[in-house]
Coordinates of C-alpha atoms in Angstrom, one line a residue:
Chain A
X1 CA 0.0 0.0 0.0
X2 CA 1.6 3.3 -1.1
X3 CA -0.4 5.3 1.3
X4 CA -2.0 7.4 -1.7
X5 CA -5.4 6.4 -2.3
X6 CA -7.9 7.4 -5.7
X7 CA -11.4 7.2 -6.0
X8 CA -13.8 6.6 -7.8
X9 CA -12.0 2.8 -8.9
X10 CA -13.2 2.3 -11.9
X11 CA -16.0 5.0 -14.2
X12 CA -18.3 4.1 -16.6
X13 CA -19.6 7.0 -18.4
X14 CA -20.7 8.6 -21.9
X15 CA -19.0 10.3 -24.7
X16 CA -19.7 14.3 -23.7
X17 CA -20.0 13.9 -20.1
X18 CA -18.0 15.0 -17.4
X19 CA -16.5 13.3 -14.3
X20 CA -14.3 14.4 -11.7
X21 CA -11.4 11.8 -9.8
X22 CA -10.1 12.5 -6.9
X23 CA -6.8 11.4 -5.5
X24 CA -5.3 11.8 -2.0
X25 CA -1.3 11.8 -1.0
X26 CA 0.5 10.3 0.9
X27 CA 0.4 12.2 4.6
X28 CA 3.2 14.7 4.6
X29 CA 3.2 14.5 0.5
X30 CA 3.1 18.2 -1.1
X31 CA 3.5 17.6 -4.6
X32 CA 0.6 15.5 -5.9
X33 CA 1.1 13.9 -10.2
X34 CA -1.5 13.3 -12.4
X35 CA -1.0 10.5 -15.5
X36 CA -3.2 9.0 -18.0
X37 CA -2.2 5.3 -19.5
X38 CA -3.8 4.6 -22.3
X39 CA -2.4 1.2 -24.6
X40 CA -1.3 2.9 -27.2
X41 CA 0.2 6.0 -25.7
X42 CA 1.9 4.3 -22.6
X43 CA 2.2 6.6 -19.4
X44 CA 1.4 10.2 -20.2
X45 CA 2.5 12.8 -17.7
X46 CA -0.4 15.4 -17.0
X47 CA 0.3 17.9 -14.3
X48 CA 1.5 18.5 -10.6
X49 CA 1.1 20.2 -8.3
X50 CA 3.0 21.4 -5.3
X51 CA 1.6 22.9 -2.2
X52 CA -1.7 24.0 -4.1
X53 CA -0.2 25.7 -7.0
X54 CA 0.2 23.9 -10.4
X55 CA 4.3 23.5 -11.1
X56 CA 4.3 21.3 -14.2
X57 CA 2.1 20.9 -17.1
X58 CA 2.3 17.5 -19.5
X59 CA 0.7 16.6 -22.5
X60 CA -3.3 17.8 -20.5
X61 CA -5.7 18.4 -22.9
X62 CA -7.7 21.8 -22.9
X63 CA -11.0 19.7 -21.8
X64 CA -9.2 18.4 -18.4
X65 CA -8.5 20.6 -15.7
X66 CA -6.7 20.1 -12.1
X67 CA -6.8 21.6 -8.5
X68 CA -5.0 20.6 -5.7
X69 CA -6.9 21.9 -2.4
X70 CA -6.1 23.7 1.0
X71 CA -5.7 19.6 2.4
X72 CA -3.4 18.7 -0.5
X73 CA -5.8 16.3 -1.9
X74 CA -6.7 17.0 -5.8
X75 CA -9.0 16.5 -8.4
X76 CA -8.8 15.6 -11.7
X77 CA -11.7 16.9 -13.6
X78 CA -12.2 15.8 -17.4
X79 CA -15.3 16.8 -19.4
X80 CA -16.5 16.9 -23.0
X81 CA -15.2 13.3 -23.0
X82 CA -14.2 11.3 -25.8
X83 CA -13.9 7.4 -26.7
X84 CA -10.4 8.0 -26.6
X85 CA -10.5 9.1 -23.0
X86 CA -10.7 5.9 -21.5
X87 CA -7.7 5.0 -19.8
X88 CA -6.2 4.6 -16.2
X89 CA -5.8 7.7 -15.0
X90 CA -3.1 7.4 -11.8
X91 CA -2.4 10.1 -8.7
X92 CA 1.1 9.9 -7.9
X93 CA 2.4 11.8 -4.7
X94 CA 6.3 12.9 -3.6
X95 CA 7.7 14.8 -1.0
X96 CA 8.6 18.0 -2.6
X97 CA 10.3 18.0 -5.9
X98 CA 10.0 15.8 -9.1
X99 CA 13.2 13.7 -8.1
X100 CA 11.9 12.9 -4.9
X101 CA 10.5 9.1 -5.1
X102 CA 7.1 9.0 -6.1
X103 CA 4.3 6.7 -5.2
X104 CA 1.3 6.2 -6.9
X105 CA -2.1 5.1 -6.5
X106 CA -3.9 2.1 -8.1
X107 CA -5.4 4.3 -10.3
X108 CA -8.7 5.4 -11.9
X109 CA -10.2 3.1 -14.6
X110 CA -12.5 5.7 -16.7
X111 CA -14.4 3.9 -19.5
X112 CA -16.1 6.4 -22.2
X113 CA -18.9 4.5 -24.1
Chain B
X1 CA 11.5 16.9 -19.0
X2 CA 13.8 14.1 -20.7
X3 CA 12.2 10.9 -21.5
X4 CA 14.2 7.0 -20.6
X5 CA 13.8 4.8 -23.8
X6 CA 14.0 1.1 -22.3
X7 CA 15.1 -1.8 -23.9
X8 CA 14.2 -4.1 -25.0
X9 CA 10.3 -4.0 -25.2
X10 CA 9.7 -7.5 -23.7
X11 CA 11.7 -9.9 -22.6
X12 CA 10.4 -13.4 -21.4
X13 CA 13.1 -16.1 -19.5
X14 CA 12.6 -18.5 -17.1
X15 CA 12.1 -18.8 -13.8
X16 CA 15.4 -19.0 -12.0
X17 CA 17.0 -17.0 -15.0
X18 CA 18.4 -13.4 -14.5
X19 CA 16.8 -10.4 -16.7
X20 CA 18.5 -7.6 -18.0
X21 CA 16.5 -4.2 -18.9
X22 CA 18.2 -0.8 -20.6
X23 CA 17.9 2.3 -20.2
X24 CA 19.2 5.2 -22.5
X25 CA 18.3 9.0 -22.0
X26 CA 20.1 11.7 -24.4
X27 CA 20.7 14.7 -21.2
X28 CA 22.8 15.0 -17.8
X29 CA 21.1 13.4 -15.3
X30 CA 20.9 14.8 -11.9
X31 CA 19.1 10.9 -11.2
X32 CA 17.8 7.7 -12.2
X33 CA 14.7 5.8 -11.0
X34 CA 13.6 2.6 -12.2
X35 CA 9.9 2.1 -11.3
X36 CA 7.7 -1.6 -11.6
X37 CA 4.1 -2.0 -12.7
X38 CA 1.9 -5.0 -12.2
X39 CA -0.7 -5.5 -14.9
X40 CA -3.4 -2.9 -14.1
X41 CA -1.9 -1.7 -11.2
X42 CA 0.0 2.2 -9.9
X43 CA 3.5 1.7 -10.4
X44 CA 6.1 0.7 -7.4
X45 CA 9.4 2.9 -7.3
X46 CA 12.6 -0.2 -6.8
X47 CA 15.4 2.0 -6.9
X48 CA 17.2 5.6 -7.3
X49 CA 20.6 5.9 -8.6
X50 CA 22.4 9.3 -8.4
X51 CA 24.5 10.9 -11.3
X52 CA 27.6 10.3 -9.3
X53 CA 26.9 6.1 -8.4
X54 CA 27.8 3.7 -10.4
X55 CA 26.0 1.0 -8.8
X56 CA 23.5 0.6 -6.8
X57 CA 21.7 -2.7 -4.9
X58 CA 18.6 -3.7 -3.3
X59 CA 17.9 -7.1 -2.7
X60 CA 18.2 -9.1 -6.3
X61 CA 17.8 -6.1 -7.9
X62 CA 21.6 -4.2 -9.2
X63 CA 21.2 -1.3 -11.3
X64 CA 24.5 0.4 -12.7
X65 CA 25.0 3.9 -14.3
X66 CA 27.0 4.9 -17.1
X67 CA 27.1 8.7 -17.6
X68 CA 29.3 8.6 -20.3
X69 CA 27.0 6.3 -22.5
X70 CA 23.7 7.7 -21.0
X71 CA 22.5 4.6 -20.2
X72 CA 21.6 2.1 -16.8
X73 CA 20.7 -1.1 -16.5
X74 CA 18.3 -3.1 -14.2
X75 CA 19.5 -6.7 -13.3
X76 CA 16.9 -8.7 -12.0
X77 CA 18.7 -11.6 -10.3
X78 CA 17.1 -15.0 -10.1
X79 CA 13.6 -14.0 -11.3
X80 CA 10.7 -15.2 -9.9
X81 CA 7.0 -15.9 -11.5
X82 CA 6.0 -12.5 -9.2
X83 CA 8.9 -10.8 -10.9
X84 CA 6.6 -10.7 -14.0
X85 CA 5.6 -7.3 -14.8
X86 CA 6.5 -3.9 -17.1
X87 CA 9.7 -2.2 -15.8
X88 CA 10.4 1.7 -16.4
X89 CA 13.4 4.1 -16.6
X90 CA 12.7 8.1 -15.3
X91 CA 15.8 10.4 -15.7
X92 CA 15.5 13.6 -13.7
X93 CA 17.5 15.9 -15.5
X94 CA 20.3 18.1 -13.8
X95 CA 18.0 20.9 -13.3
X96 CA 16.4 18.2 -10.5
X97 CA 12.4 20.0 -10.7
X98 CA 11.4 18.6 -14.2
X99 CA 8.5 16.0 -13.6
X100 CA 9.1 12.6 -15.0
X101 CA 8.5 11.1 -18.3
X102 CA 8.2 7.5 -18.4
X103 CA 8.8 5.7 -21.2
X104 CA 6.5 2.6 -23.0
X105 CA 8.8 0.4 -20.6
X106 CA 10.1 -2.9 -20.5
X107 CA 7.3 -5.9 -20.2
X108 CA 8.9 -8.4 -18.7
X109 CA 7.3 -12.6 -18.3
X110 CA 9.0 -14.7 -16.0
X111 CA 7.6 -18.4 -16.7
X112 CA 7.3 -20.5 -14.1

């Protein structure tokens, strides 16, 4: 158990919705990862966030957005979705910086019909 | 943000056998991480090797460096069925606050 945990597990939605996952790090964690893995595209990057503010941005479409909250959990919010959405989408959470180890959730599986 | 390029893509030995995994990245490093991932599941961080090691262990798991080449290796030492699993390279480069990149990784099937 990596001590971050994601919810919902798994999403089953429609194309043009909108869903929101949630992910919260590890206790003492102030950076907090976002990635999307998809079988064609492998793992994608999204964004961080350290301490509230965003730090890094990835390959995050225009349709998702990200906050990370006053209690350092965050939420991934992704709407207008597409077929080509579905993925796992993962939470990963480090101490401070990008180097620092990072441990990740089991993930988010969103399926788009 | 530099990206690892593993090789190769999949790799399947015996049980018993040891595995070998590469890693090359084009920039200065300021670290290495090699990460697992069971089917389905968030990946697990193994190890972290720092510009200036050569080598590093932890348990059956050796990973070397080679700045000069821009490449590490992960040797798995005799593998195990739970061994089985996608293996992934993430260089931090020297500026140390670039987020990861993982590459498509390394699948790796230990057979039993």
């Amino acid at each position: 158990d990596s001590g971050v945990t994601q919810t919902p597990k798994h999403l089953i939605t429609a194309t043009g919705q909108r869903v929101t996952l949630r992910c919260s790090p590890r206790s003492g964690d102030l950076s907090v990862y976002w990635y999307q893995q998809s079988l064609d595209q492998g793992l994608q990057f999204l964004i961080q966030y350290y301490n509230g503010e965003e730090r890094a941005k990835g390959n995050i479409l225009e349709r998702f957005s990200a906050q990370q909250f006053p209690d350092l959990h965050s939420e991934l919010n992704l709407s207008s979705l597409e077929l080509g959405d579905s993925a796992l989408y993962f939470c990963a959470s480090s101490v401070a910086w990008a180097g620092d180890t990072q441990y990740f959730g089991p993930g988010t599986r969103l399926t788009v019909l | 943000s530099q990206q690892g390029e593993e090789d190769p893509q999949a790799l399947s030995i015996q049980e018993g056998e040891n595995a070998t995994m590469n890693c090359s990245y084009k920039t200065s490093i300021n670290n290495l991480q090699w990460y697992r991932q069971n089917s389905g599941r968030g990946l697990v961080h193994l190890i972290l090797i720092r510009s200036n090691e050569r080598e590093k262990h932890s348990g059956r798991l050796r990973v070397t460096l080679d700045t000069s080449k821009k490449s590490s290796s992960l040797l798995i030492t005799a593998s195990r069925a739970a061994d089985t699993a996608s293996y992934f390279c993430a260089p931090l480069g020297v500026s140390g606050n670039t987020p990861l990149v993982f590459g498509k990784g390394t699948r790796l099937s230990v057979i039993a």
